[in-house]
Each structure stands twice: as C-alpha cells, then as structure tokens.
C-alpha cells in the first residue's frame, strides 16, 4: 500500500473510535491541511469550507497573522499551561479584550476564564445566576442549543441530545422563541412569569441565543431582545446571552446583541474567542454579579496560554481588518444569492439569516433533502451542515475572512447541489 493511501485509510477510526463520532460521517475523508476557507484531504482534494468548524474558525484556518503570534510565543519557551495563575499572555488577552472590544462599547464586565468548552462556560453562567438570585429555575427557549453537560443539556432542546442524558433534565422551563409560528413569544413569557397560576417558579435567569444556530438559524428581532431585557429588569432576572456560536463577529458586530442596543448581565463566549481554533471559553459578568468564591468554579484547563495569545491576536485582527463591516458587506452577497439564485429553484424553499450565518429551509419540501444536500455538496467539493427542526435547514456559515471569489464559488456549488437534489427527488 502506498503511503498516501495508508493515510487515507479510515479503518482505524471505524474499528477503534467510538461510534458517537458524527461529523466524519458527513465528510468521510481524512483531512490534512487547511488554509483560510479551504480544506484539503490526504489525497489533496480541495473542499470549500462553509462550516468553519461550527463557528470556531471565524478568522479562517491558519490565519497567518494569528499563527505568527502563536508561533512566536511557542518558539520562545513561554509558559503553555498555567491553571489560573497570572501570566503575560493572559494579561495581554484581558487588556486587548477590554481596550479594543469592551471599553469602546461602554461595556463594564469582569472576565471569568472557564474550562475550555462552551458547555463548561454555560454551566458557570447558570450556576452564577442561581447563586446570585438564590433561585433554581432557568427559562430557555424552544430551539435552544447550549451544550452537552447536564446543566447545559437541560437548556438544550433537541431530542437526540436530550436522550443521551438518561437522567431527568430539570429546573428549566422552555418558552417559544421569537418567530415561533402561531405563538406570541413575549406574551407567553409574560404569562409564565406574571400569572400567579402559571405553575412556574420565578427563575434565576433567562438564557438565549440572539440567533439560534443549531436550532435552525432563527434570528430574534431587536425589538424582541429589548423586550426580554426589559422583562429581566422589571423582575430582577439575570439575562444570559449565549454568544458562543454567533459572537466574535459572526452577526456583523463583535457581540450579536449589539444590534438591539442591550447589555446582558452575563455573556458566554467560546469557539472563535481563541482566534486560532484552540479550546477556550469565558464568561463576561456584570461586576455586581461576580460573587463566586475563589475556586468555586474551578478547572485545570482554564489557563491555555496559546488560546490567550491567539485570542488577543484574533481580536486585533478583527479590529485592524474592520471585520464587522466586511461581514456586513459580504452578507449582502449571500443574501442576494439566496434570493435571486436559490429561491427560484423551488417555490417551497425559504431562507433566513443575518451577517455570516444563513439557512435554507427544506421543511416545506421534505426535510431529509437538507442532509442529502450536505452529502451532495461534499461530493461537489463543499463542506456545509444541517440545523433546526427535522435537520431540515441547510446551514451556511463560512469564515468571516473568506474572499469574495471563494464565497461566490461556494454559493454556486450550493446552487448546483440543490438543483441536483431537487431534480433527483422529483424524477
Ligand atoms: C450556542 C452554543 N452554545 C453552546 C455550545 C456548546 O459549546 P461546546 O461544544 O464547546 O461545549 C455550542 C456548540 O455548538 C453552541 O453553538
């Protein structure tokens, strides 16, 4: 067997890796290299990346400016792992986040470094809200995705994820999200909170994604977000915004809630916050809520210094390259394409999104077609994903740094793919 073919062999995974693996089933090759918005498998086949590792590669794979900062740090024998001890890398990260992102927006937050996954930071956020309010209940929304550990999973709504728990997922009331067909979300929320016969105890927190990503690219309106903020203020409820997937510039602003002009009490960030795809998660806390005692939410890997270095470089990159405005400009390319090129393919298709996260909804044709598109798109050289009810929404989520040319090339592949899939299913 030639060396290249041995590398392409998937037997080791299929025989030895747990069957819980999932993305590899949609993109069944062995990947090797990645640059910007292009991935290459071991046989040098090229794939355009419309997934961005689920939103953790917002600045593109191996972004040269961020990589340089990481390599410089690494080549100099600087400290790599340090629990939550004071280090130069962490000081630089905190200072960069504060001076380039928080202060210009008038945001005054304490920064808490969590264990390195989004779900760990969600656990920290809900624990902190409960500790502050001395209440147990949390309100989350239908379509929410907040992670896989038990506290976060209790907030997450999709059936398959919840069935993995095998213990009761409790102390959460789910309320319809903005735009839920036939239901007035704010009216419902007010009823839950204000009717003394609603049967729901007053919650510690309301947690939400301003754009539900895994839930099917459901974009909350600015008015809805402001109304939730108002309700939290009226009732002394902690407002938590999970910006793990749609923060870090994905919406066209650094924080996804900026378009509503609101300030959450706690903001959760992970995925692209490390700039370079390394594990990292933090929560931003209004100073008066910052009441965990030392070590009350501990974790060995809260001090990944390469993540701090990449994170600081990523924030500098975001500001210096005016990524927010670039996203807004390129978002129009996507939106125009979806309206002018995709909708005409079938009158039952709809689309929605904002910034650099969009979804094409197949539910009115047949939800399974969305997954068929993922497989066909992969055969056509593009990586994309499904989301939402029945996995019926084809999700488009490129790196924010994608060039216009590769973006358009990828959109053409989406068009070709959907045409093929619809044609195959109407024979
Ligand atoms: C909005 C949101 N919250 C939480 C999580 C969980 O993050 P992690 O997978 O790093 O635990 C995700 C992951 O996709 C997410 O999209």
CSV table of C-alpha atoms and ligand atoms in Angstrom, one decimal:
chain,number,residue,atom,x,y,z
A,1,UNK,CA,0.0,0.0,0.0
A,2,UNK,CA,1.4,3.4,-1.0
A,3,UNK,CA,2.0,5.8,2.0
A,4,UNK,CA,-0.8,8.3,0.7
A,5,UNK,CA,-3.4,5.5,0.5
A,6,UNK,CA,-2.5,4.3,4.0
A,7,UNK,CA,-3.1,7.9,5.3
A,8,UNK,CA,-6.5,7.9,3.5
A,9,UNK,CA,-7.5,4.6,5.2
A,10,UNK,CA,-10.4,5.2,7.6
A,11,UNK,CA,-10.2,1.7,9.2
A,12,UNK,CA,-8.5,2.9,12.4
A,13,UNK,CA,-11.4,5.2,13.1
A,14,UNK,CA,-14.1,2.8,12.1
A,15,UNK,CA,-12.6,0.0,14.2
A,16,UNK,CA,-11.2,1.9,17.2
A,17,UNK,CA,-13.1,5.2,17.6
A,18,UNK,CA,-16.4,5.3,19.4
A,19,UNK,CA,-19.5,5.3,17.3
A,20,UNK,CA,-20.5,8.6,18.8
A,21,UNK,CA,-18.4,10.3,16.1
A,22,UNK,CA,-20.7,12.3,13.8
A,23,UNK,CA,-19.2,15.0,11.5
A,24,UNK,CA,-16.8,12.4,10.0
A,25,UNK,CA,-19.9,10.6,8.7
A,26,UNK,CA,-20.9,13.6,6.7
A,27,UNK,CA,-17.4,14.3,5.4
A,28,UNK,CA,-15.9,10.8,5.1
A,29,UNK,CA,-12.3,11.6,4.1
A,30,UNK,CA,-9.1,12.0,6.1
A,31,UNK,CA,-8.4,15.7,6.3
A,32,UNK,CA,-4.9,17.0,6.4
A,33,UNK,CA,-4.3,20.7,5.5
A,34,UNK,CA,-6.4,23.8,6.0
A,35,UNK,CA,-5.8,27.4,4.9
A,36,UNK,CA,-8.3,30.2,5.0
A,37,UNK,CA,-11.6,28.8,3.8
A,38,UNK,CA,-10.1,25.8,2.0
A,39,UNK,CA,-9.6,22.3,3.5
A,40,UNK,CA,-7.6,19.5,1.8
A,41,UNK,CA,-7.8,15.8,2.4
A,42,UNK,CA,-4.8,13.5,2.3
A,43,UNK,CA,-5.2,13.0,-1.4
A,44,UNK,CA,-5.1,16.7,-1.9
A,45,UNK,CA,-8.7,17.1,-2.8
A,46,UNK,CA,-9.9,20.6,-2.1
A,47,UNK,CA,-13.1,21.5,-0.2
A,48,UNK,CA,-14.5,25.0,0.3
A,49,UNK,CA,-15.4,25.4,4.0
A,50,UNK,CA,-18.9,26.7,4.7
A,51,UNK,CA,-18.9,25.3,8.2
A,52,UNK,CA,-15.9,27.0,9.9
A,53,UNK,CA,-15.6,24.2,12.4
A,54,UNK,CA,-19.1,25.1,13.8
A,55,UNK,CA,-18.1,28.7,14.1
A,56,UNK,CA,-14.8,28.2,15.8
A,57,UNK,CA,-12.7,29.3,12.9
A,58,UNK,CA,-14.1,32.8,12.2
A,59,UNK,CA,-10.8,34.2,11.1
A,60,UNK,CA,-10.1,31.3,8.8
A,61,UNK,CA,-7.8,28.3,9.1
A,62,UNK,CA,-4.2,29.0,9.9
A,63,UNK,CA,-4.8,32.8,9.7
A,64,UNK,CA,-1.2,34.0,9.1
A,65,UNK,CA,-1.3,37.0,11.4
A,66,UNK,CA,-2.7,35.0,14.3
A,67,UNK,CA,-0.5,32.0,13.6
A,68,UNK,CA,2.6,34.2,13.8
A,69,UNK,CA,1.6,35.4,17.3
A,70,UNK,CA,1.1,31.8,18.4
A,71,UNK,CA,4.3,30.5,16.8
A,72,UNK,CA,6.4,33.4,18.2
A,73,UNK,CA,5.0,32.6,21.7
A,74,UNK,CA,5.6,28.9,21.3
A,75,UNK,CA,9.2,29.2,19.9
A,76,UNK,CA,10.3,31.2,23.0
A,77,UNK,CA,9.7,28.6,25.7
A,78,UNK,CA,6.9,30.7,27.2
A,79,UNK,CA,4.6,29.1,29.7
A,80,UNK,CA,1.9,27.0,28.0
A,81,UNK,CA,-0.4,25.8,30.7
A,82,UNK,CA,-0.9,27.6,34.0
A,83,UNK,CA,-4.2,26.9,35.7
A,84,UNK,CA,-5.5,30.4,36.6
A,85,UNK,CA,-2.1,31.8,37.6
A,86,UNK,CA,-1.1,35.2,36.4
A,87,UNK,CA,0.8,35.2,33.1
A,88,UNK,CA,1.9,37.7,30.5
A,89,UNK,CA,-0.3,36.0,27.9
A,90,UNK,CA,-3.4,36.2,30.0
A,91,UNK,CA,-2.7,39.9,30.9
A,92,UNK,CA,-2.4,40.7,27.2
A,93,UNK,CA,-5.6,38.9,26.3
A,94,UNK,CA,-7.6,40.6,29.1
A,95,UNK,CA,-6.1,44.0,28.2
A,96,UNK,CA,-6.8,43.5,24.5
A,97,UNK,CA,-10.4,42.4,25.0
A,98,UNK,CA,-11.0,45.3,27.4
A,99,UNK,CA,-9.3,48.0,25.4
A,100,UNK,CA,-10.4,47.0,21.8
A,101,UNK,CA,-13.8,45.5,22.4
A,102,UNK,CA,-15.4,46.2,25.8
A,103,UNK,CA,-14.3,49.8,26.5
A,104,UNK,CA,-15.2,51.2,23.1
A,105,UNK,CA,-18.7,49.7,23.5
A,106,UNK,CA,-19.0,51.1,27.0
A,107,UNK,CA,-19.2,47.6,28.5
A,108,UNK,CA,-18.0,47.0,32.0
A,109,UNK,CA,-17.6,43.3,32.6
A,110,UNK,CA,-15.4,41.1,34.7
A,111,UNK,CA,-13.8,38.3,32.7
A,112,UNK,CA,-14.0,34.7,34.1
A,113,UNK,CA,-11.9,32.0,32.4
A,114,UNK,CA,-13.8,28.7,32.4
A,115,UNK,CA,-12.9,25.2,31.4
A,116,UNK,CA,-12.2,25.2,27.7
A,117,UNK,CA,-15.6,24.3,26.2
A,118,UNK,CA,-18.7,26.3,25.6
A,119,UNK,CA,-20.8,23.9,27.7
A,120,UNK,CA,-18.5,24.5,30.7
A,121,UNK,CA,-18.9,28.2,30.4
A,122,UNK,CA,-22.7,27.8,30.2
A,123,UNK,CA,-22.6,25.7,33.4
A,124,UNK,CA,-20.6,28.6,35.1
A,125,UNK,CA,-23.2,31.2,33.8
A,126,UNK,CA,-26.2,29.4,35.1
A,127,UNK,CA,-24.6,28.5,38.4
A,128,UNK,CA,-23.6,32.1,38.9
A,129,UNK,CA,-27.2,33.3,38.2
A,130,UNK,CA,-28.6,30.8,40.6
A,131,UNK,CA,-26.0,31.8,43.3
A,132,UNK,CA,-26.8,35.4,42.9
A,133,UNK,CA,-30.6,35.1,43.0
A,134,UNK,CA,-30.8,32.1,45.3
A,135,UNK,CA,-33.4,30.7,42.8
A,136,UNK,CA,-33.1,27.4,40.9
A,137,UNK,CA,-35.3,27.7,37.8
A,138,UNK,CA,-34.0,28.9,34.4
A,139,UNK,CA,-36.0,29.9,31.4
A,140,UNK,CA,-34.7,28.9,28.0
A,141,UNK,CA,-36.3,28.8,24.5
A,142,UNK,CA,-37.6,26.2,22.1
A,143,UNK,CA,-34.8,25.6,19.6
A,144,UNK,CA,-32.0,26.4,22.0
A,145,UNK,CA,-28.6,24.7,21.9
A,146,UNK,CA,-26.4,25.4,24.9
A,147,UNK,CA,-24.2,22.3,25.2
A,148,UNK,CA,-24.0,18.7,26.3
A,149,UNK,CA,-23.1,18.7,30.0
A,150,UNK,CA,-26.1,18.1,32.2
A,151,UNK,CA,-26.9,21.7,33.2
A,152,UNK,CA,-26.4,23.0,29.7
A,153,UNK,CA,-28.2,20.0,28.3
A,154,UNK,CA,-31.2,20.7,30.4
A,155,UNK,CA,-31.5,24.0,28.4
A,156,UNK,CA,-30.8,22.4,25.0
A,157,UNK,CA,-34.0,21.3,23.2
A,158,UNK,CA,-33.1,18.8,20.5
A,159,UNK,CA,-34.4,15.3,21.2
A,160,UNK,CA,-31.4,13.3,20.3
A,161,UNK,CA,-29.1,15.3,22.5
A,162,UNK,CA,-31.5,15.2,25.4
A,163,UNK,CA,-32.0,11.4,25.0
A,164,UNK,CA,-28.3,11.0,25.7
A,165,UNK,CA,-28.7,12.2,29.3
A,166,UNK,CA,-30.7,9.3,30.8
A,167,UNK,CA,-31.4,11.3,33.9
A,168,UNK,CA,-34.1,13.9,34.3
A,169,UNK,CA,-33.2,17.2,32.9
A,170,UNK,CA,-34.8,19.5,35.4
A,171,UNK,CA,-35.3,23.1,36.7
A,172,UNK,CA,-35.8,24.6,33.2
A,173,UNK,CA,-39.0,26.0,31.6
A,174,UNK,CA,-38.9,26.3,27.8
A,175,UNK,CA,-40.8,29.1,26.2
A,176,UNK,CA,-41.4,29.6,22.4
A,177,UNK,CA,-38.6,31.7,20.8
A,178,UNK,CA,-39.3,34.8,18.7
A,179,UNK,CA,-40.9,33.9,15.5
A,180,UNK,CA,-42.4,30.6,16.6
A,181,UNK,CA,-45.4,30.0,14.2
A,182,UNK,CA,-48.7,30.8,15.8
A,183,UNK,CA,-47.3,31.8,19.2
A,184,UNK,CA,-46.5,35.2,20.6
A,185,UNK,CA,-43.3,34.6,22.5
A,186,UNK,CA,-43.3,37.7,24.6
A,187,UNK,CA,-47.0,37.3,25.6
A,188,UNK,CA,-46.2,33.7,26.5
A,189,UNK,CA,-43.1,34.6,28.5
A,190,UNK,CA,-45.0,37.3,30.4
A,191,UNK,CA,-47.8,34.8,31.2
A,192,UNK,CA,-45.3,32.3,32.5
A,193,UNK,CA,-43.7,35.0,34.7
A,194,UNK,CA,-46.7,37.1,35.7
A,195,UNK,CA,-49.7,34.8,36.1
A,196,UNK,CA,-49.8,33.5,39.7
A,197,UNK,CA,-51.3,30.3,38.3
A,198,UNK,CA,-48.8,29.7,35.5
A,199,UNK,CA,-47.2,27.0,37.7
A,200,UNK,CA,-43.6,28.2,37.1
A,201,UNK,CA,-41.5,29.5,39.9
A,202,UNK,CA,-39.6,32.7,39.4
A,203,UNK,CA,-36.4,31.9,37.5
A,204,UNK,CA,-32.8,32.9,38.3
A,205,UNK,CA,-32.1,33.6,34.6
A,206,UNK,CA,-33.4,33.8,31.1
A,207,UNK,CA,-30.8,32.4,28.7
A,208,UNK,CA,-30.9,32.9,25.0
A,209,UNK,CA,-29.0,32.9,21.7
A,210,UNK,CA,-29.9,36.1,19.7
A,211,UNK,CA,-29.6,33.9,16.6
A,212,UNK,CA,-30.4,30.3,17.3
A,213,UNK,CA,-27.8,28.5,15.2
A,214,UNK,CA,-28.3,24.7,15.8
A,215,UNK,CA,-32.0,25.5,16.2
A,216,UNK,CA,-32.3,26.4,12.5
A,217,UNK,CA,-30.9,29.9,12.1
A,218,UNK,CA,-33.7,31.7,13.9
A,219,UNK,CA,-32.9,35.4,14.2
A,220,UNK,CA,-34.5,37.2,17.1
A,221,UNK,CA,-35.7,40.7,16.3
A,222,UNK,CA,-34.0,43.6,18.0
A,223,UNK,CA,-37.4,44.5,19.5
A,224,UNK,CA,-37.9,41.1,21.0
A,225,UNK,CA,-34.4,41.2,22.5
A,226,UNK,CA,-35.1,44.6,24.0
A,227,UNK,CA,-38.4,43.3,25.4
A,228,UNK,CA,-36.6,40.3,27.1
A,229,UNK,CA,-34.1,42.7,28.6
A,230,UNK,CA,-37.0,44.8,29.9
A,231,UNK,CA,-38.7,41.8,31.5
A,232,UNK,CA,-35.4,40.8,33.2
A,233,UNK,CA,-35.0,44.3,34.5
A,234,UNK,CA,-38.6,44.5,35.8
A,235,UNK,CA,-38.4,41.1,37.5
A,236,UNK,CA,-34.8,41.0,38.8
A,237,UNK,CA,-33.9,38.1,36.5
A,238,UNK,CA,-30.4,37.6,35.2
A,239,UNK,CA,-30.2,37.9,31.4
A,240,UNK,CA,-27.6,35.5,29.9
A,241,UNK,CA,-26.7,35.7,26.2
A,242,UNK,CA,-25.0,32.6,24.8
A,243,UNK,CA,-22.7,34.2,22.1
A,244,UNK,CA,-20.7,31.0,21.8
A,245,UNK,CA,-21.5,30.5,18.1
A,246,UNK,CA,-22.8,33.9,16.9
A,247,UNK,CA,-20.4,36.1,18.8
A,248,UNK,CA,-16.9,37.1,17.7
A,249,UNK,CA,-18.2,39.0,14.7
A,250,UNK,CA,-20.5,36.4,13.1
A,251,UNK,CA,-23.5,38.6,13.2
A,252,UNK,CA,-21.6,41.6,11.7
A,253,UNK,CA,-20.9,43.1,15.2
A,254,UNK,CA,-18.4,41.7,17.7
A,255,UNK,CA,-21.3,40.8,20.0
A,256,UNK,CA,-24.5,39.6,18.5
A,257,UNK,CA,-26.7,41.6,20.9
A,258,UNK,CA,-25.2,45.0,19.8
A,259,UNK,CA,-27.8,45.4,17.1
A,260,UNK,CA,-30.5,45.5,19.8
A,261,UNK,CA,-28.6,48.1,21.9
A,262,UNK,CA,-28.9,45.9,25.0
A,263,UNK,CA,-26.4,44.9,27.7
A,264,UNK,CA,-26.8,41.3,29.0
A,265,UNK,CA,-25.9,40.6,32.6
A,266,UNK,CA,-23.7,37.6,31.6
A,267,UNK,CA,-22.3,36.9,28.1
A,268,UNK,CA,-20.9,33.5,27.2
A,269,UNK,CA,-18.1,33.2,24.6
A,270,UNK,CA,-16.2,30.3,23.3
A,271,UNK,CA,-15.4,28.8,19.8
A,272,UNK,CA,-13.7,31.7,18.0
A,273,UNK,CA,-12.7,33.6,21.1
A,274,UNK,CA,-9.3,31.9,20.9
A,275,UNK,CA,-8.8,33.2,17.4
A,276,UNK,CA,-7.0,30.1,16.1
A,277,UNK,CA,-9.4,27.3,16.8
A,278,UNK,CA,-7.8,26.4,20.2
A,279,UNK,CA,-10.1,25.4,23.2
A,280,UNK,CA,-11.2,28.4,25.3
A,281,UNK,CA,-14.3,29.7,27.0
A,282,UNK,CA,-15.0,32.7,29.1
A,283,UNK,CA,-18.0,34.4,30.6
A,284,UNK,CA,-18.3,38.2,30.9
A,285,UNK,CA,-20.1,39.2,34.1
A,286,UNK,CA,-21.5,42.5,35.3
A,287,UNK,CA,-19.2,43.3,38.3
A,288,UNK,CA,-22.0,43.2,40.9
A,289,UNK,CA,-22.8,39.6,39.9
A,290,UNK,CA,-19.1,38.4,40.3
A,291,UNK,CA,-19.6,36.6,43.5
A,292,UNK,CA,-18.1,33.1,43.1
A,293,UNK,CA,-15.6,32.4,45.9
A,294,UNK,CA,-12.1,31.5,44.8
A,295,UNK,CA,-12.1,28.0,43.2
A,296,UNK,CA,-15.9,27.8,43.3
A,297,UNK,CA,-16.0,27.1,39.5
A,298,UNK,CA,-12.5,25.6,39.0
A,299,UNK,CA,-10.9,23.7,36.1
A,300,UNK,CA,-7.4,22.6,35.1
A,301,UNK,CA,-7.5,23.9,31.6
A,302,UNK,CA,-8.6,27.5,32.3
A,303,UNK,CA,-5.1,28.6,31.5
A,304,UNK,CA,-4.3,27.5,28.0
A,305,UNK,CA,-1.8,30.3,27.1
A,306,UNK,CA,-1.8,29.6,23.4
A,307,UNK,CA,-5.5,30.3,23.4
A,308,UNK,CA,-4.9,33.6,25.2
A,309,UNK,CA,-2.2,34.5,22.6
A,310,UNK,CA,-4.4,33.5,19.7
A,311,UNK,CA,-7.4,35.3,21.3
A,312,UNK,CA,-5.6,38.6,21.7
A,313,UNK,CA,-4.3,38.3,18.1
A,314,UNK,CA,-7.8,37.4,16.9
A,315,UNK,CA,-9.3,40.5,18.5
A,316,UNK,CA,-6.5,42.7,17.0
A,317,UNK,CA,-7.3,41.1,13.6
A,318,UNK,CA,-11.0,41.8,14.0
A,319,UNK,CA,-10.4,45.4,14.7
A,320,UNK,CA,-7.5,46.1,12.3
A,321,UNK,CA,-9.2,44.5,9.3
A,322,UNK,CA,-12.6,46.0,10.1
A,323,UNK,CA,-14.1,42.5,10.0
A,324,UNK,CA,-17.5,43.7,11.3
A,325,UNK,CA,-18.1,45.9,8.2
A,326,UNK,CA,-16.6,43.3,5.9
A,327,UNK,CA,-19.1,40.8,7.2
A,328,UNK,CA,-22.0,43.2,6.6
A,329,UNK,CA,-20.7,43.9,3.1
A,330,UNK,CA,-20.3,40.2,2.2
A,331,UNK,CA,-23.5,39.3,3.9
A,332,UNK,CA,-25.3,41.1,1.0
A,333,UNK,CA,-23.5,38.8,-1.5
A,334,UNK,CA,-25.0,35.8,0.4
A,335,UNK,CA,-28.5,37.3,0.8
A,336,UNK,CA,-28.7,38.4,-2.8
A,337,UNK,CA,-27.6,35.0,-4.0
A,338,UNK,CA,-30.1,33.2,-1.8
A,339,UNK,CA,-32.9,35.4,-3.0
A,340,UNK,CA,-32.0,35.6,-6.7
A,341,UNK,CA,-30.5,32.2,-7.4
A,342,UNK,CA,-31.7,29.7,-4.7
A,343,UNK,CA,-35.4,30.6,-4.2
A,344,UNK,CA,-36.2,30.3,-7.9
A,345,UNK,CA,-35.1,26.6,-7.7
A,346,UNK,CA,-38.3,25.7,-5.9
A,347,UNK,CA,-41.1,27.9,-4.7
A,348,UNK,CA,-41.3,26.0,-1.4
A,349,UNK,CA,-37.8,26.9,-0.3
A,350,UNK,CA,-37.3,29.7,2.2
A,351,UNK,CA,-34.2,31.3,3.7
A,352,UNK,CA,-33.2,33.4,6.7
A,353,UNK,CA,-30.2,34.7,8.4
A,354,UNK,CA,-28.0,37.7,9.2
A,355,UNK,CA,-24.3,38.5,8.9
A,356,UNK,CA,-22.4,35.3,8.1
A,357,UNK,CA,-25.0,32.7,9.3
A,358,UNK,CA,-27.8,31.7,6.9
A,359,UNK,CA,-30.1,28.8,6.5
A,360,UNK,CA,-32.1,27.4,3.6
A,361,UNK,CA,-35.2,25.7,4.9
A,362,UNK,CA,-36.3,22.5,3.2
A,363,UNK,CA,-39.1,21.6,5.6
A,364,UNK,CA,-41.9,22.6,3.2
A,365,UNK,CA,-40.5,20.2,0.5
A,366,UNK,CA,-39.0,17.3,2.6
A,367,UNK,CA,-36.6,18.0,5.5
A,368,UNK,CA,-34.4,15.0,4.5
A,369,UNK,CA,-33.3,16.9,1.4
A,370,UNK,CA,-31.2,19.2,3.5
A,371,UNK,CA,-29.0,16.3,4.6
A,372,UNK,CA,-28.9,15.0,1.1
A,373,UNK,CA,-27.6,18.4,0.1
A,374,UNK,CA,-24.8,18.1,2.7
A,375,UNK,CA,-23.7,14.8,1.1
A,376,UNK,CA,-24.0,16.1,-2.4
A,377,UNK,CA,-22.3,19.3,-1.7
A,378,UNK,CA,-19.4,17.4,-0.2
A,379,UNK,CA,-19.2,15.3,-3.4
A,380,UNK,CA,-19.1,18.7,-5.2
A,381,UNK,CA,-16.3,20.0,-3.0
A,382,UNK,CA,-18.0,22.0,-0.3
A,383,UNK,CA,-18.5,21.4,3.4
A,384,UNK,CA,-21.7,22.6,5.0
A,385,UNK,CA,-24.1,21.4,7.7
A,386,UNK,CA,-27.8,21.0,8.6
A,387,UNK,CA,-29.6,22.5,11.6
A,388,UNK,CA,-33.0,23.0,13.0
A,389,UNK,CA,-36.3,21.1,13.3
A,390,UNK,CA,-36.0,17.7,11.5
A,391,UNK,CA,-32.5,18.7,10.5
A,392,UNK,CA,-34.3,20.4,7.6
A,393,UNK,CA,-32.3,23.6,7.3
A,394,UNK,CA,-29.1,23.7,5.2
A,395,UNK,CA,-26.7,25.9,7.1
A,396,UNK,CA,-24.2,28.3,5.5
A,397,UNK,CA,-21.5,29.6,7.8
A,398,UNK,CA,-18.2,30.5,6.2
A,399,UNK,CA,-15.2,32.0,7.9
A,400,UNK,CA,-15.6,35.8,8.2
A,401,UNK,CA,-12.4,36.2,6.2
A,402,UNK,CA,-13.5,34.3,3.1
A,403,UNK,CA,-12.6,36.0,-0.1
A,404,UNK,CA,-15.4,37.2,-2.4
A,405,UNK,CA,-14.2,34.8,-5.1
A,406,UNK,CA,-14.3,31.7,-2.9
A,407,UNK,CA,-17.6,32.8,-1.3
A,408,UNK,CA,-19.2,33.1,-4.7
A,409,UNK,CA,-17.6,29.8,-5.8
A,410,UNK,CA,-19.1,28.1,-2.7
A,411,UNK,CA,-22.5,29.6,-3.3
A,412,UNK,CA,-22.5,28.3,-6.9
A,413,UNK,CA,-21.8,24.8,-5.5
A,414,UNK,CA,-24.8,25.2,-3.2
A,415,UNK,CA,-27.0,26.2,-6.1
A,416,UNK,CA,-25.7,23.3,-8.3
A,417,UNK,CA,-26.2,20.9,-5.3
A,418,UNK,CA,-29.8,22.0,-4.5
A,419,UNK,CA,-30.7,21.7,-8.2
A,420,UNK,CA,-29.3,18.2,-8.4
A,421,UNK,CA,-31.0,17.1,-5.2
A,422,UNK,CA,-34.4,18.5,-6.1
A,423,UNK,CA,-34.1,17.0,-9.6
A,424,UNK,CA,-33.2,13.6,-8.2
A,425,UNK,CA,-36.2,13.7,-5.9
A,426,UNK,CA,-38.8,14.8,-8.4
A,427,UNK,CA,-38.0,12.2,-11.1
B,1,LIG,C1,-24.8,28.4,21.1
B,1,LIG,C2,-24.0,27.3,21.6
B,1,LIG,N1,-23.9,27.2,22.9
B,1,LIG,C3,-23.1,26.2,23.5
B,1,LIG,C4,-22.4,25.3,22.7
B,1,LIG,C5,-21.6,24.2,23.3
B,1,LIG,O1,-20.2,24.5,23.1
B,1,LIG,P1,-19.1,23.3,23.2
B,1,LIG,O2,-19.5,22.4,22.0
B,1,LIG,O3,-17.8,23.9,23.0
B,1,LIG,O4,-19.3,22.7,24.5
B,1,LIG,C6,-22.5,25.4,21.3
B,1,LIG,C7,-21.8,24.5,20.4
B,1,LIG,O5,-22.1,24.3,19.2
B,1,LIG,C8,-23.3,26.5,20.7
B,1,LIG,O6,-23.4,26.6,19.4
